[in-house]
């Protein structure tokens, strides 16, 4: 008998997202989730000005199961430039844990305001 897994892994926890004023970067992270046997990878959605979801026109990145976040930086092809972020914009992040069957967890969501000024 074949049993199909239809449940996603646990929801990412400890999601944080902060602006680094004056540094032209933003930092996001979440807790280590590698102990979740069902975890294969993370899908992270970024959107400027409204909620980041798989259905809207934000930026999607896929990361390995041991990934826990990083800095968003400026530059050609980088997320802040792809989102056309300007001073005072609210950037939204949604993180899903995904298993090897493509089942997503419940979303972890957060947003932060981008600022170039200290």
PDB file of C-alpha atoms in Angstrom:
ATOM      1  CA  UNK A   1       0.000   0.000   0.000  1.00  0.00           C
ATOM      2  CA  UNK A   2       1.275   3.478  -0.904  1.00  0.00           C
ATOM      3  CA  UNK A   3       0.670   6.285   1.570  1.00  0.00           C
ATOM      4  CA  UNK A   4       0.909   9.819   0.197  1.00  0.00           C
ATOM      5  CA  UNK A   5       2.157  12.567   2.456  1.00  0.00           C
ATOM      6  CA  UNK A   6      -0.236  15.504   2.215  1.00  0.00           C
ATOM      7  CA  UNK A   7       0.882  17.427   5.298  1.00  0.00           C
ATOM      8  CA  UNK A   8       3.593  20.065   5.224  1.00  0.00           C
ATOM      9  CA  UNK A   9       6.444  20.392   7.716  1.00  0.00           C
ATOM     10  CA  UNK A  10       6.217  22.589  10.797  1.00  0.00           C
ATOM     11  CA  UNK A  11       5.762  26.333  10.339  1.00  0.00           C
ATOM     12  CA  UNK A  12       9.042  28.292  10.506  1.00  0.00           C
ATOM     13  CA  UNK A  13       9.402  29.905  13.918  1.00  0.00           C
ATOM     14  CA  UNK A  14      11.269  32.914  15.255  1.00  0.00           C
ATOM     15  CA  UNK A  15      11.011  34.903  12.017  1.00  0.00           C
ATOM     16  CA  UNK A  16      12.625  38.329  12.406  1.00  0.00           C
ATOM     17  CA  UNK A  17      13.135  41.112   9.876  1.00  0.00           C
ATOM     18  CA  UNK A  18      14.843  44.422  10.617  1.00  0.00           C
ATOM     19  CA  UNK A  19      16.090  47.409   8.714  1.00  0.00           C
ATOM     20  CA  UNK A  20      19.736  48.398   9.099  1.00  0.00           C
ATOM     21  CA  UNK A  21      19.403  52.212   8.818  1.00  0.00           C
ATOM     22  CA  UNK A  22      22.248  53.906   7.026  1.00  0.00           C
ATOM     23  CA  UNK A  23      23.673  50.590   5.792  1.00  0.00           C
ATOM     24  CA  UNK A  24      21.422  50.105   2.728  1.00  0.00           C
ATOM     25  CA  UNK A  25      20.534  46.559   3.905  1.00  0.00           C
ATOM     26  CA  UNK A  26      17.802  44.679   5.741  1.00  0.00           C
ATOM     27  CA  UNK A  27      18.324  41.488   7.761  1.00  0.00           C
ATOM     28  CA  UNK A  28      15.935  38.535   8.078  1.00  0.00           C
ATOM     29  CA  UNK A  29      16.253  35.192   9.874  1.00  0.00           C
ATOM     30  CA  UNK A  30      14.318  32.343  11.457  1.00  0.00           C
ATOM     31  CA  UNK A  31      15.045  29.509  13.891  1.00  0.00           C
ATOM     32  CA  UNK A  32      16.944  26.368  12.923  1.00  0.00           C
ATOM     33  CA  UNK A  33      14.464  23.796  11.657  1.00  0.00           C
ATOM     34  CA  UNK A  34      16.800  21.009  10.498  1.00  0.00           C
ATOM     35  CA  UNK A  35      15.467  18.681  13.220  1.00  0.00           C
ATOM     36  CA  UNK A  36      12.141  18.497  11.324  1.00  0.00           C
ATOM     37  CA  UNK A  37      12.468  15.171   9.461  1.00  0.00           C
ATOM     38  CA  UNK A  38       9.837  16.280   6.947  1.00  0.00           C
ATOM     39  CA  UNK A  39      11.739  19.425   5.854  1.00  0.00           C
ATOM     40  CA  UNK A  40      13.280  19.528   2.369  1.00  0.00           C
ATOM     41  CA  UNK A  41      13.702  23.264   1.677  1.00  0.00           C
ATOM     42  CA  UNK A  42      12.283  26.751   2.268  1.00  0.00           C
ATOM     43  CA  UNK A  43      10.349  28.994  -0.108  1.00  0.00           C
ATOM     44  CA  UNK A  44      10.716  32.672   0.739  1.00  0.00           C
ATOM     45  CA  UNK A  45       8.550  35.340  -0.898  1.00  0.00           C
ATOM     46  CA  UNK A  46       9.410  39.035  -0.852  1.00  0.00           C
ATOM     47  CA  UNK A  47       7.014  41.858  -1.801  1.00  0.00           C
ATOM     48  CA  UNK A  48       7.140  45.644  -1.637  1.00  0.00           C
ATOM     49  CA  UNK A  49       4.024  47.324  -0.236  1.00  0.00           C
ATOM     50  CA  UNK A  50       1.725  44.326   0.289  1.00  0.00           C
ATOM     51  CA  UNK A  51       1.674  40.800   1.633  1.00  0.00           C
ATOM     52  CA  UNK A  52       4.129  38.397  -0.007  1.00  0.00           C
ATOM     53  CA  UNK A  53       2.345  35.271  -1.295  1.00  0.00           C
ATOM     54  CA  UNK A  54       2.971  32.599  -3.924  1.00  0.00           C
ATOM     55  CA  UNK A  55       0.155  34.102  -5.990  1.00  0.00           C
ATOM     56  CA  UNK A  56       1.344  37.707  -6.300  1.00  0.00           C
ATOM     57  CA  UNK A  57       4.153  39.279  -8.327  1.00  0.00           C
ATOM     58  CA  UNK A  58       6.859  39.442  -5.669  1.00  0.00           C
ATOM     59  CA  UNK A  59      10.266  37.805  -5.679  1.00  0.00           C
ATOM     60  CA  UNK A  60      10.555  34.100  -4.802  1.00  0.00           C
ATOM     61  CA  UNK A  61      13.740  32.455  -3.558  1.00  0.00           C
ATOM     62  CA  UNK A  62      14.296  28.797  -2.661  1.00  0.00           C
ATOM     63  CA  UNK A  63      16.806  27.879   0.033  1.00  0.00           C
ATOM     64  CA  UNK A  64      18.219  24.611   1.403  1.00  0.00           C
ATOM     65  CA  UNK A  65      16.863  23.157   4.651  1.00  0.00           C
ATOM     66  CA  UNK A  66      19.804  24.443   6.725  1.00  0.00           C
ATOM     67  CA  UNK A  67      19.312  28.063   5.579  1.00  0.00           C
ATOM     68  CA  UNK A  68      18.260  30.497   8.324  1.00  0.00           C
ATOM     69  CA  UNK A  69      18.251  33.924   6.677  1.00  0.00           C
ATOM     70  CA  UNK A  70      20.648  36.621   5.565  1.00  0.00           C
ATOM     71  CA  UNK A  71      20.970  40.278   4.563  1.00  0.00           C
ATOM     72  CA  UNK A  72      18.975  41.855   1.755  1.00  0.00           C
ATOM     73  CA  UNK A  73      21.334  44.127  -0.142  1.00  0.00           C
ATOM     74  CA  UNK A  74      21.271  46.532  -3.089  1.00  0.00           C
ATOM     75  CA  UNK A  75      22.749  45.675  -6.461  1.00  0.00           C
ATOM     76  CA  UNK A  76      21.845  44.388  -9.902  1.00  0.00           C
ATOM     77  CA  UNK A  77      19.725  41.276  -9.537  1.00  0.00           C
ATOM     78  CA  UNK A  78      19.501  41.637  -5.751  1.00  0.00           C
ATOM     79  CA  UNK A  79      16.159  41.499  -3.943  1.00  0.00           C
ATOM     80  CA  UNK A  80      15.970  45.150  -2.826  1.00  0.00           C
ATOM     81  CA  UNK A  81      16.603  46.307  -6.400  1.00  0.00           C
ATOM     82  CA  UNK A  82      14.254  43.707  -7.904  1.00  0.00           C
ATOM     83  CA  UNK A  83      11.519  45.077  -5.616  1.00  0.00           C
ATOM     84  CA  UNK A  84      12.432  48.686  -6.528  1.00  0.00           C
ATOM     85  CA  UNK A  85      12.654  49.546  -2.822  1.00  0.00           C
ATOM     86  CA  UNK A  86      12.799  53.206  -1.840  1.00  0.00           C
ATOM     87  CA  UNK A  87      13.016  55.088   1.460  1.00  0.00           C
ATOM     88  CA  UNK A  88       9.952  54.396   3.635  1.00  0.00           C
ATOM     89  CA  UNK A  89       8.703  51.351   1.682  1.00  0.00           C
ATOM     90  CA  UNK A  90       7.289  48.450   3.682  1.00  0.00           C
ATOM     91  CA  UNK A  91       8.859  45.148   2.641  1.00  0.00           C
ATOM     92  CA  UNK A  92       6.963  41.931   3.383  1.00  0.00           C
ATOM     93  CA  UNK A  93       8.448  38.448   3.767  1.00  0.00           C
ATOM     94  CA  UNK A  94       6.593  35.139   3.884  1.00  0.00           C
ATOM     95  CA  UNK A  95       8.481  31.914   4.637  1.00  0.00           C
ATOM     96  CA  UNK A  96       7.215  28.381   3.998  1.00  0.00           C
ATOM     97  CA  UNK A  97       8.936  25.151   5.014  1.00  0.00           C
ATOM     98  CA  UNK A  98       8.412  22.600   2.206  1.00  0.00           C
ATOM     99  CA  UNK A  99       8.737  18.810   2.248  1.00  0.00           C
ATOM    100  CA  UNK A 100      10.024  16.583  -0.572  1.00  0.00           C
ATOM    101  CA  UNK A 101       6.467  16.113  -1.871  1.00  0.00           C
ATOM    102  CA  UNK A 102       5.980  19.877  -2.259  1.00  0.00           C
ATOM    103  CA  UNK A 103       3.666  20.258   0.725  1.00  0.00           C
ATOM    104  CA  UNK A 104       4.033  23.691   2.317  1.00  0.00           C
ATOM    105  CA  UNK A 105       3.846  24.523   6.000  1.00  0.00           C
ATOM    106  CA  UNK A 106       1.651  27.262   7.351  1.00  0.00           C
ATOM    107  CA  UNK A 107       3.258  30.592   6.405  1.00  0.00           C
ATOM    108  CA  UNK A 108       5.430  32.670   8.721  1.00  0.00           C
ATOM    109  CA  UNK A 109       4.935  36.361   7.853  1.00  0.00           C
ATOM    110  CA  UNK A 110       6.653  39.611   8.791  1.00  0.00           C
ATOM    111  CA  UNK A 111       7.311  43.095   7.410  1.00  0.00           C
ATOM    112  CA  UNK A 112       9.692  46.006   8.034  1.00  0.00           C
ATOM    113  CA  UNK A 113      10.113  49.583   6.828  1.00  0.00           C
ATOM    114  CA  UNK A 114      13.191  50.343   4.685  1.00  0.00           C
ATOM    115  CA  UNK A 115      15.186  53.391   5.776  1.00  0.00           C
ATOM    116  CA  UNK A 116      18.460  54.895   4.589  1.00  0.00           C
ATOM    117  CA  UNK A 117      18.550  57.297   7.542  1.00  0.00           C
ATOM    118  CA  UNK A 118      19.782  56.436  11.050  1.00  0.00           C
TER     119      UNK A 118
END
